[in-house]
PDB file of C-alpha atoms in Angstrom:
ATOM      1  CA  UNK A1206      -9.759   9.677  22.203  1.00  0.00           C
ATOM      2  CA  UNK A1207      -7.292   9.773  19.888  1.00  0.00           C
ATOM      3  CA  UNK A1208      -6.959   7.984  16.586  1.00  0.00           C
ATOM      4  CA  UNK A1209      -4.449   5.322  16.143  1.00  0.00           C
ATOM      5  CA  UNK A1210      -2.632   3.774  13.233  1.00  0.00           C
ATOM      6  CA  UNK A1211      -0.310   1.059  12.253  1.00  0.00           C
ATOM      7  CA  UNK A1212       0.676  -0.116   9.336  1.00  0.00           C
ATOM      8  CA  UNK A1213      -0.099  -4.147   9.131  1.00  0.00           C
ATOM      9  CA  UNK A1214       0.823  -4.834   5.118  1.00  0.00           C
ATOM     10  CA  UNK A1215       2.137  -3.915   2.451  1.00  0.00           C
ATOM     11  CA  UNK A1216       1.759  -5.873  -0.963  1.00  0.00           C
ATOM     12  CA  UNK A1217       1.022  -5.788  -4.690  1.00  0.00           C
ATOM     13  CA  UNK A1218      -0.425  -7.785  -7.355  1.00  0.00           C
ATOM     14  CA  UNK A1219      -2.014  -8.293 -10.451  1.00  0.00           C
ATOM     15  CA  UNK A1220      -5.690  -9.336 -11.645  1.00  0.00           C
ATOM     16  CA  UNK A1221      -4.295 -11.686 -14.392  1.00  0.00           C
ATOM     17  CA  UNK A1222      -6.384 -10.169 -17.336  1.00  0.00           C
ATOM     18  CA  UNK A1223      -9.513 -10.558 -15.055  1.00  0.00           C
ATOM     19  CA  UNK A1224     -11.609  -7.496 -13.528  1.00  0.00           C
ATOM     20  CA  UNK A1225     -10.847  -8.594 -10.288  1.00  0.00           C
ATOM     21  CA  UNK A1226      -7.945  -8.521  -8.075  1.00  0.00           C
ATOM     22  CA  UNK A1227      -8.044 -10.726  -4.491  1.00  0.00           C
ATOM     23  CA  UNK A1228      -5.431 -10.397  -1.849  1.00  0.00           C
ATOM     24  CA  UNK A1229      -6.034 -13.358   0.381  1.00  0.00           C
ATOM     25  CA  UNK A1230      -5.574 -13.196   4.021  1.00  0.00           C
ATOM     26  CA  UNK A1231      -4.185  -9.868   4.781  1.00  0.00           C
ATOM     27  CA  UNK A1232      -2.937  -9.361   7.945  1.00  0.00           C
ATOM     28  CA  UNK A1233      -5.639  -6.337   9.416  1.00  0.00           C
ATOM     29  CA  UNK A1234      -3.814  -6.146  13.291  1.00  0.00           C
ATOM     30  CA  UNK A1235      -5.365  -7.178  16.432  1.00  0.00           C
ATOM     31  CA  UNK A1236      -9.686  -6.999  16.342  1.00  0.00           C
ATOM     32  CA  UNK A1237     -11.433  -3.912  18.419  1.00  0.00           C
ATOM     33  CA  UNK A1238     -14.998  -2.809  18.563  1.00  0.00           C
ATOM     34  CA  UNK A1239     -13.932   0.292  16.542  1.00  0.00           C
ATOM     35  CA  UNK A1240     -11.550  -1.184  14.514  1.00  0.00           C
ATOM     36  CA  UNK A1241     -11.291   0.380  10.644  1.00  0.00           C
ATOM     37  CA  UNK A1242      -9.152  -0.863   8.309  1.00  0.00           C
ATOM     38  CA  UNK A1243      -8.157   1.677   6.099  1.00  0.00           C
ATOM     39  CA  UNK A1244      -6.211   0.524   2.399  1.00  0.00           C
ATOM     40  CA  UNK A1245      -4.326   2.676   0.149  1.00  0.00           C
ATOM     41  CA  UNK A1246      -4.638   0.974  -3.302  1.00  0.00           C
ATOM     42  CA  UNK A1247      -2.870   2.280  -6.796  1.00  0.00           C
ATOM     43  CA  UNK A1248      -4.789   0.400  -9.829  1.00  0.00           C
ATOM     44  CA  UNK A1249      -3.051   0.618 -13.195  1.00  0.00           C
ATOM     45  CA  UNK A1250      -4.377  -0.356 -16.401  1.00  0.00           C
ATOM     46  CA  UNK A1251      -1.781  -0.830 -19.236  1.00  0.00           C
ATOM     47  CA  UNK A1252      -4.163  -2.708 -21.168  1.00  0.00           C
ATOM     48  CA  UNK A1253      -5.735   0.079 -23.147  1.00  0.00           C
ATOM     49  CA  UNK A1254      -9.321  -0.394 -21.683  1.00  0.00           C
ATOM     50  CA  UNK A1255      -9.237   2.589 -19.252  1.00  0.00           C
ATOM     51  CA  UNK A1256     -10.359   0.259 -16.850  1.00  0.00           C
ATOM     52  CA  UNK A1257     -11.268   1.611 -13.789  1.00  0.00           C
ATOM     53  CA  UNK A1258     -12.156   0.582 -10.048  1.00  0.00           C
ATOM     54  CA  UNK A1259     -15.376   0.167  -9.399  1.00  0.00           C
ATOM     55  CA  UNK A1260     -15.694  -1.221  -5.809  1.00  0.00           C
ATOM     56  CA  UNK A1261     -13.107  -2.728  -3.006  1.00  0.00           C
ATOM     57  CA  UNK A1262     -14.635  -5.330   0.115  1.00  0.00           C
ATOM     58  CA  UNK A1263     -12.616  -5.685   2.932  1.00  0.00           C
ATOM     59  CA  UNK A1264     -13.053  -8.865   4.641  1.00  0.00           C
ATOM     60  CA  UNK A1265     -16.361  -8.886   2.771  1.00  0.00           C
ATOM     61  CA  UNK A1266     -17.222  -5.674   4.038  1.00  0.00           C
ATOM     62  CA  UNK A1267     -17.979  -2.603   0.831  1.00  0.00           C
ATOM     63  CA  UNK A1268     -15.807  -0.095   1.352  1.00  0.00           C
ATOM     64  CA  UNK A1269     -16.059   3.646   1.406  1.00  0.00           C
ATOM     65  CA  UNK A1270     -13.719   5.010  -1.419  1.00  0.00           C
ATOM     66  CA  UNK A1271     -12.211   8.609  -0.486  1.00  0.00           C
ATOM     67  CA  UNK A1272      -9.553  10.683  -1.432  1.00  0.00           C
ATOM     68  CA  UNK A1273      -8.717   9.526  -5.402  1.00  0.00           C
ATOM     69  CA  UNK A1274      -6.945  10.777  -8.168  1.00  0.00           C
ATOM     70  CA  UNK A1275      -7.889   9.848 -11.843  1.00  0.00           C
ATOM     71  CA  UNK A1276      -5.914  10.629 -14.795  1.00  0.00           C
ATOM     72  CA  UNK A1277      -5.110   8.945 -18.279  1.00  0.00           C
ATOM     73  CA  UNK A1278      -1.453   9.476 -19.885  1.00  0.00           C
ATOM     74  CA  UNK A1279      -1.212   6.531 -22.188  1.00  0.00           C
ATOM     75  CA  UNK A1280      -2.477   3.999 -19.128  1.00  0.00           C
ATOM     76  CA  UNK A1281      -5.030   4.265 -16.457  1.00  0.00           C
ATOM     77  CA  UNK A1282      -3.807   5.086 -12.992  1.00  0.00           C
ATOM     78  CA  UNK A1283      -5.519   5.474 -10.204  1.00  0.00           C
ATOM     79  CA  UNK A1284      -4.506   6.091  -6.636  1.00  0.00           C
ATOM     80  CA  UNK A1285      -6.802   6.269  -3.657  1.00  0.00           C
ATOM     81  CA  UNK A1286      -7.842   5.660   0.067  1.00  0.00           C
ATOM     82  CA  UNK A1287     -10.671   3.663   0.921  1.00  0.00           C
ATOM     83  CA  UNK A1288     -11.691   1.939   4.104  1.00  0.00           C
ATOM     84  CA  UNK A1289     -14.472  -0.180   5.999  1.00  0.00           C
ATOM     85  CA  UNK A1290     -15.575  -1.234   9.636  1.00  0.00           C
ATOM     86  CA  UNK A1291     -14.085  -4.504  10.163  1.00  0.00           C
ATOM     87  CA  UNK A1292     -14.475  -5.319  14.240  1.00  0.00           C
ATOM     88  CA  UNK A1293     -13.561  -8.851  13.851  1.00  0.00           C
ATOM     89  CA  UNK A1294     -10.735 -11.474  12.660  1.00  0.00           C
ATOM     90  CA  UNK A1295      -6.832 -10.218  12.088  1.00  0.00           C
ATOM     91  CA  UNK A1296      -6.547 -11.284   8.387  1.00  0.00           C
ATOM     92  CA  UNK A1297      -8.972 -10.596   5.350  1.00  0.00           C
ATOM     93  CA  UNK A1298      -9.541 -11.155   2.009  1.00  0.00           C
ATOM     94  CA  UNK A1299      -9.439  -7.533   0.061  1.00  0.00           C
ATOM     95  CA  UNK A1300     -11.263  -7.568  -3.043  1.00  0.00           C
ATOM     96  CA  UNK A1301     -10.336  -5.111  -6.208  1.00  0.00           C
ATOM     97  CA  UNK A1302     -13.316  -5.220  -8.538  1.00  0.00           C
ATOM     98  CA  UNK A1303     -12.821  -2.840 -12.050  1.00  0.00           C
ATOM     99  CA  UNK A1304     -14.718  -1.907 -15.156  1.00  0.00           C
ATOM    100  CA  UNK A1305     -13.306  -4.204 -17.214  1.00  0.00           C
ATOM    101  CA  UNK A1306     -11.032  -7.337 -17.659  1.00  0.00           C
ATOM    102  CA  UNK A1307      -7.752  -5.687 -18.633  1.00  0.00           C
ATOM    103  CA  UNK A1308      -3.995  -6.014 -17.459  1.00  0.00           C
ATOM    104  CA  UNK A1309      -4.523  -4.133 -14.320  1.00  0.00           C
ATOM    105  CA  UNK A1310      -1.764  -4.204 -11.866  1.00  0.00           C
ATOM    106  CA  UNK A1311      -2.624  -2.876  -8.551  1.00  0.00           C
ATOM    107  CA  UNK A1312      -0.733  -2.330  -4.780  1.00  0.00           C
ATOM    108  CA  UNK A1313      -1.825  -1.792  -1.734  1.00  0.00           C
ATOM    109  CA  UNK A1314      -0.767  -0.567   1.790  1.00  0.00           C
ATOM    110  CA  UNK A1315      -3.423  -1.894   4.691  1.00  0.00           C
ATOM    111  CA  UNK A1316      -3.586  -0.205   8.047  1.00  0.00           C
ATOM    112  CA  UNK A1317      -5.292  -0.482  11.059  1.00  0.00           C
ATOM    113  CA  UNK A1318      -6.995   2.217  12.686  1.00  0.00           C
ATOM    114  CA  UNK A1319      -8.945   2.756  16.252  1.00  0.00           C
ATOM    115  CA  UNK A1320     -10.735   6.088  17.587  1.00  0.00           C
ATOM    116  CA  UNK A1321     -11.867   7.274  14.829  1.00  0.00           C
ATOM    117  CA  UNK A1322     -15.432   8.304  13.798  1.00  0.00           C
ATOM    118  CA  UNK A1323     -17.403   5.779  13.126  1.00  0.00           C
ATOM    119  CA  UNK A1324     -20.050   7.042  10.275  1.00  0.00           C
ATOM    120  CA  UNK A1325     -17.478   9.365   9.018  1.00  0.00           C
ATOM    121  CA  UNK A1326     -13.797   9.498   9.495  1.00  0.00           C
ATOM    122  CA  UNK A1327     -12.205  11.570   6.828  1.00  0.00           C
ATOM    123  CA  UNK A1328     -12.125  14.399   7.864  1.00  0.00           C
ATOM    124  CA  UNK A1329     -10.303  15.847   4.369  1.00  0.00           C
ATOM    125  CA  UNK A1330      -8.548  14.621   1.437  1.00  0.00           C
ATOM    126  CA  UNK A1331      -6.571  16.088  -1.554  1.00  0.00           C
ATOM    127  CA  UNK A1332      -5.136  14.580  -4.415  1.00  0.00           C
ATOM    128  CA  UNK A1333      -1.844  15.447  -6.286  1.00  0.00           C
ATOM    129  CA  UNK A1334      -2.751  14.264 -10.180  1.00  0.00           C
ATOM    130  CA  UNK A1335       0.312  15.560 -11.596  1.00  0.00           C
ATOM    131  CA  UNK A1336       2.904  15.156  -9.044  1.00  0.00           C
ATOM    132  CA  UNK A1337       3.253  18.841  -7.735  1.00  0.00           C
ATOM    133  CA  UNK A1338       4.145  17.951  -4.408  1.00  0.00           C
ATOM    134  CA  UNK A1339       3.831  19.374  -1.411  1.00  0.00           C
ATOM    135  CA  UNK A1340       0.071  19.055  -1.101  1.00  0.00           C
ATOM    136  CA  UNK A1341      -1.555  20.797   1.968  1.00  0.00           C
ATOM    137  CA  UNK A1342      -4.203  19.504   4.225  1.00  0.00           C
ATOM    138  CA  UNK A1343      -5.586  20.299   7.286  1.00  0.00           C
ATOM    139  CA  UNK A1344      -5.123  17.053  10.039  1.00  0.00           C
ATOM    140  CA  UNK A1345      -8.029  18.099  12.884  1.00  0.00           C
ATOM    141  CA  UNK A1346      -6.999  17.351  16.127  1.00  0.00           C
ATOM    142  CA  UNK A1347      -6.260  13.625  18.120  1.00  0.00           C
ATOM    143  CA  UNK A1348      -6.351  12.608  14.290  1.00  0.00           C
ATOM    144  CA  UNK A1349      -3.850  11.025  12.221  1.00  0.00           C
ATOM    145  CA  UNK A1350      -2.815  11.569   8.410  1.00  0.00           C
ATOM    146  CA  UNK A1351      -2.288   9.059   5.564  1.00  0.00           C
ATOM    147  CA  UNK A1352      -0.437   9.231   2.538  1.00  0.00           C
ATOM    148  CA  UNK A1353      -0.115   6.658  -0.549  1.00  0.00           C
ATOM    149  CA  UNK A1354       1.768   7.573  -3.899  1.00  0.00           C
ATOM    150  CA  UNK A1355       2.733   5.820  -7.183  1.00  0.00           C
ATOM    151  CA  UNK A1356       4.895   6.746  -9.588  1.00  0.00           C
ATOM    152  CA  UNK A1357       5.874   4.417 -12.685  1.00  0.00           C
ATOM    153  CA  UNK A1358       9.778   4.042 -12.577  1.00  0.00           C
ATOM    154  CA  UNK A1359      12.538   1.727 -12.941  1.00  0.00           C
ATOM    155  CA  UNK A1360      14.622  -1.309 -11.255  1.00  0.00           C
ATOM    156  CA  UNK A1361      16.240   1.608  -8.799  1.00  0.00           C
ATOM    157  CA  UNK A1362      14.260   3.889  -8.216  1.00  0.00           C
ATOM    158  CA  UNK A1363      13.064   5.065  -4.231  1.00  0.00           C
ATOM    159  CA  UNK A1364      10.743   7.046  -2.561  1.00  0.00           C
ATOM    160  CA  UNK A1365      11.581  10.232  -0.319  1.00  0.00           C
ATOM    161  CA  UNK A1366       8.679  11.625   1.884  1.00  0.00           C
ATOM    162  CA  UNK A1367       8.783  14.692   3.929  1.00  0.00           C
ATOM    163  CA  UNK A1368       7.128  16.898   5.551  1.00  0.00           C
ATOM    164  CA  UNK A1369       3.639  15.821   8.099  1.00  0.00           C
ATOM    165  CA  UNK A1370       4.455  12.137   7.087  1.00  0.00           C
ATOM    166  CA  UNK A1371       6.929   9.292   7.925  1.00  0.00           C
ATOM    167  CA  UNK A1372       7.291   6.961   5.225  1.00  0.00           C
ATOM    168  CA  UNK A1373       5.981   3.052   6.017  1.00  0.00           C
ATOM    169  CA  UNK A1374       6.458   0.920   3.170  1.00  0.00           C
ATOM    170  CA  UNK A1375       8.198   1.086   0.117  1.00  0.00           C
ATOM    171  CA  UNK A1376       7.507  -1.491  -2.324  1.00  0.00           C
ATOM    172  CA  UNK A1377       7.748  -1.971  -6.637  1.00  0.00           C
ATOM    173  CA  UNK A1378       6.403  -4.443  -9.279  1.00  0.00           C
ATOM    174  CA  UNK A1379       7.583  -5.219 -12.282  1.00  0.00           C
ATOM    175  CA  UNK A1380       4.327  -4.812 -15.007  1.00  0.00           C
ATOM    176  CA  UNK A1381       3.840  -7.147 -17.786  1.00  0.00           C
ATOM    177  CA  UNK A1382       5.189  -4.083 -20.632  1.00  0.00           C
ATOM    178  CA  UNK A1383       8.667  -3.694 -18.661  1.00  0.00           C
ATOM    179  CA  UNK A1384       7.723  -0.963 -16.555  1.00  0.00           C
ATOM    180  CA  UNK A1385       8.192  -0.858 -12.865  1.00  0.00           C
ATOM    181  CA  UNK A1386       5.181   0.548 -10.590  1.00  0.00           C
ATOM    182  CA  UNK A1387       6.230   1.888  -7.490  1.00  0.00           C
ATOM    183  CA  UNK A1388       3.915   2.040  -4.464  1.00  0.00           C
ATOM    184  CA  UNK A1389       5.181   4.307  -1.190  1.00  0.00           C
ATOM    185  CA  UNK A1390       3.023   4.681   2.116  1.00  0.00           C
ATOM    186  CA  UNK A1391       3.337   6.594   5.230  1.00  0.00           C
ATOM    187  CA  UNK A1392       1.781   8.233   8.328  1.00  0.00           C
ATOM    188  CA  UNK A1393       2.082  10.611  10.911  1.00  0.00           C
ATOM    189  CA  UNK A1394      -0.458  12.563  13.308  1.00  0.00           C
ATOM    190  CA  UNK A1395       0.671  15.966  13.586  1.00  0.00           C
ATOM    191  CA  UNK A1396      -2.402  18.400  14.167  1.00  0.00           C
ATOM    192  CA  UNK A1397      -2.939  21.764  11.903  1.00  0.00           C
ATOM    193  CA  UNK A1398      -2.256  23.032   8.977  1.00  0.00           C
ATOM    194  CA  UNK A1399       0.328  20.491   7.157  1.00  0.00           C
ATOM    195  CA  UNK A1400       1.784  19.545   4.276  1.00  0.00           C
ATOM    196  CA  UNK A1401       3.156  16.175   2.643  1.00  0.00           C
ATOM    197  CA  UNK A1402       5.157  15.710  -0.530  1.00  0.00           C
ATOM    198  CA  UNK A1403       7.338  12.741  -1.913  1.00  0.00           C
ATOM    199  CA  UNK A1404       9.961  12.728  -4.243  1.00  0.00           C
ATOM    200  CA  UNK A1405      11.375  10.317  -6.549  1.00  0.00           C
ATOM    201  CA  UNK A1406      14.747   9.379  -7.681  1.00  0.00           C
ATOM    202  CA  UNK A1407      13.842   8.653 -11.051  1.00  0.00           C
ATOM    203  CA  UNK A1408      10.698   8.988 -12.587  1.00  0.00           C
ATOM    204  CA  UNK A1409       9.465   7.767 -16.305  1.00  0.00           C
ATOM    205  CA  UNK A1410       6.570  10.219 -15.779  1.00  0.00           C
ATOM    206  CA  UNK A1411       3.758  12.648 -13.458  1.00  0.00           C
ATOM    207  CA  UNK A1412       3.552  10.549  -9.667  1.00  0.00           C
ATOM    208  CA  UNK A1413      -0.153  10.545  -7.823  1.00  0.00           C
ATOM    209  CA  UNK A1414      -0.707  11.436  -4.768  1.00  0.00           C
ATOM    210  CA  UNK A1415      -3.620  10.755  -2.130  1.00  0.00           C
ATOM    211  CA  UNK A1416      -3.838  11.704   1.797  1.00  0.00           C
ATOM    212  CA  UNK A1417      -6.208  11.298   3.960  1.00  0.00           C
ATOM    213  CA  UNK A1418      -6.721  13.124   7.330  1.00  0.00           C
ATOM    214  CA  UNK A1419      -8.209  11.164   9.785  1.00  0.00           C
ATOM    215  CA  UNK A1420     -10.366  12.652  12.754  1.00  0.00           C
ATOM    216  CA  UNK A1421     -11.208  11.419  15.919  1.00  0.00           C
ATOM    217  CA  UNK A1422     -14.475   9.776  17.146  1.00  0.00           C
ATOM    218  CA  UNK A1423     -16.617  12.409  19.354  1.00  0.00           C
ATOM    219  CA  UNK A1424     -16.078  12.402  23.362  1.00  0.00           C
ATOM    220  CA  UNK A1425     -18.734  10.616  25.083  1.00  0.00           C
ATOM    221  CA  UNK A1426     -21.171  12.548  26.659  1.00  0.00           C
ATOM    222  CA  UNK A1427     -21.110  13.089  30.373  1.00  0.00           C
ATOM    223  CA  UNK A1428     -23.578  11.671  32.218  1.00  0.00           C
ATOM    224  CA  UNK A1429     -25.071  11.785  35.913  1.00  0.00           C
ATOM    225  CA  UNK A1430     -25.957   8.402  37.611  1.00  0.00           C
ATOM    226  CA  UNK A1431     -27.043   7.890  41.306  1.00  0.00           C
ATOM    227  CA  UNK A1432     -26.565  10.778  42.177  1.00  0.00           C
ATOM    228  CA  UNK A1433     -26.981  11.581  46.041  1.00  0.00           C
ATOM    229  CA  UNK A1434     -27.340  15.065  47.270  1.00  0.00           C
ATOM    230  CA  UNK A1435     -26.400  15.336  50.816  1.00  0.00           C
ATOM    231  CA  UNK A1436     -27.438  18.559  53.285  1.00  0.00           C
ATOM    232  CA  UNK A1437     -25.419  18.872  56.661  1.00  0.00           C
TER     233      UNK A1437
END
């Protein structure tokens, strides 16, 4: 079976000088047995506290963090892939818990995901921490490839992917010092040997970079049930 995505939102926030950021009632796409919901998140602390994330719930549900990039040029930023097993309900409350009460202004993109291994999707990541884009990654096949970036900006400027992925959303906030965070998202489930960059048309310094490849859950196994041999 082969994994697929959709994109269901596309937001950002901030935790208000608190260590925890809530988005309430996210829209998570239509409930499945198998359903993962998978959320690209860039954190960004321009408080001075290197604050950190420490943990993300999806509709109360821990998730598994994977793929992140951590660096420190005069603020925090993070940006990473995590996701949980959330069979039930089409919105959720997602839940952005850091190391400390700071002004951390986060984004996220949320998609939905079926077909994919259940105990342990990612199949590989990589992580771009100083914006030398293209990154290469392997997607396996029947699987499907994510990609979130960040990039701290200005009132104009875009995103530009290429490459494996097809951009989703494109979205910016304006942070409490007068800089603009911009958050980019996209998708695509070409199978091989690939590679994904983005480009900006401005930039006020190094972008980040996460992917994700996604693979498939495992055939199930063949089996023989009554069974009736017959001899002419």
């Amino acid at each position: 079976m082969a994994v697929a995505k959709s994109n269901t939102a596309s937001t950002s926030g901030a935790s208000g000088g608190t260590n925890t950021t809530t988005y309430t009632g996210v829209a998570i796409g239509a409930a499945a047995s198998d359903r993962q919901v998978w959320v690209g998140i860039c954190n960004l602390d321009l408080g001075g506290l290197s604050s950190l994330v420490t943990g993300v719930t999806i509709g109360g549900v821990a998730a598994t963090i994977e793929s992140s990039t951590r660096s420190s040029d005069g603020a925090t930023f993070e940006t990473f892939w995590c996701w949980a097993a959330v069979p039930t309900g089409t919105t959720a409350n997602i839940v952005i818990t850091c190391s400390a009460g700071s002004t951390n202004e986060s984004g996220i993109s949320v998609y939905r995901v079926v077909g994919a291994d259940t105990t342990s999707p990612l199949q590989a990541g990589d992580a771009d921490t100083e914006g030398n884009f293209p990154v290469g990654i392997t997607v396996p096949v029947d699987g499907a490839l994510l990609g979130f970036a960040t990039v701290l900006g200005d009132g104009t400027t875009t995103s530009t992917w290429s490459g494996a992925l097809t951009e989703d959303a494109d979205f910016r906030r304006t942070t409490v010092l007068g800089f603009v965070a911009i958050f980019t998202s996209a998708s695509g489930t070409t199978a091989g040997a690939t590679s994904a960059s983005v480009t900006w048309s401005s930039e006020l310094g190094p972008g980040r970079m996460s992917l994700a490849a996604i693979k498939s859950a495992a055939p199930a196994a063949d089996t023989l049930t009554n069974q009736t041999l017959r001899f002419m």
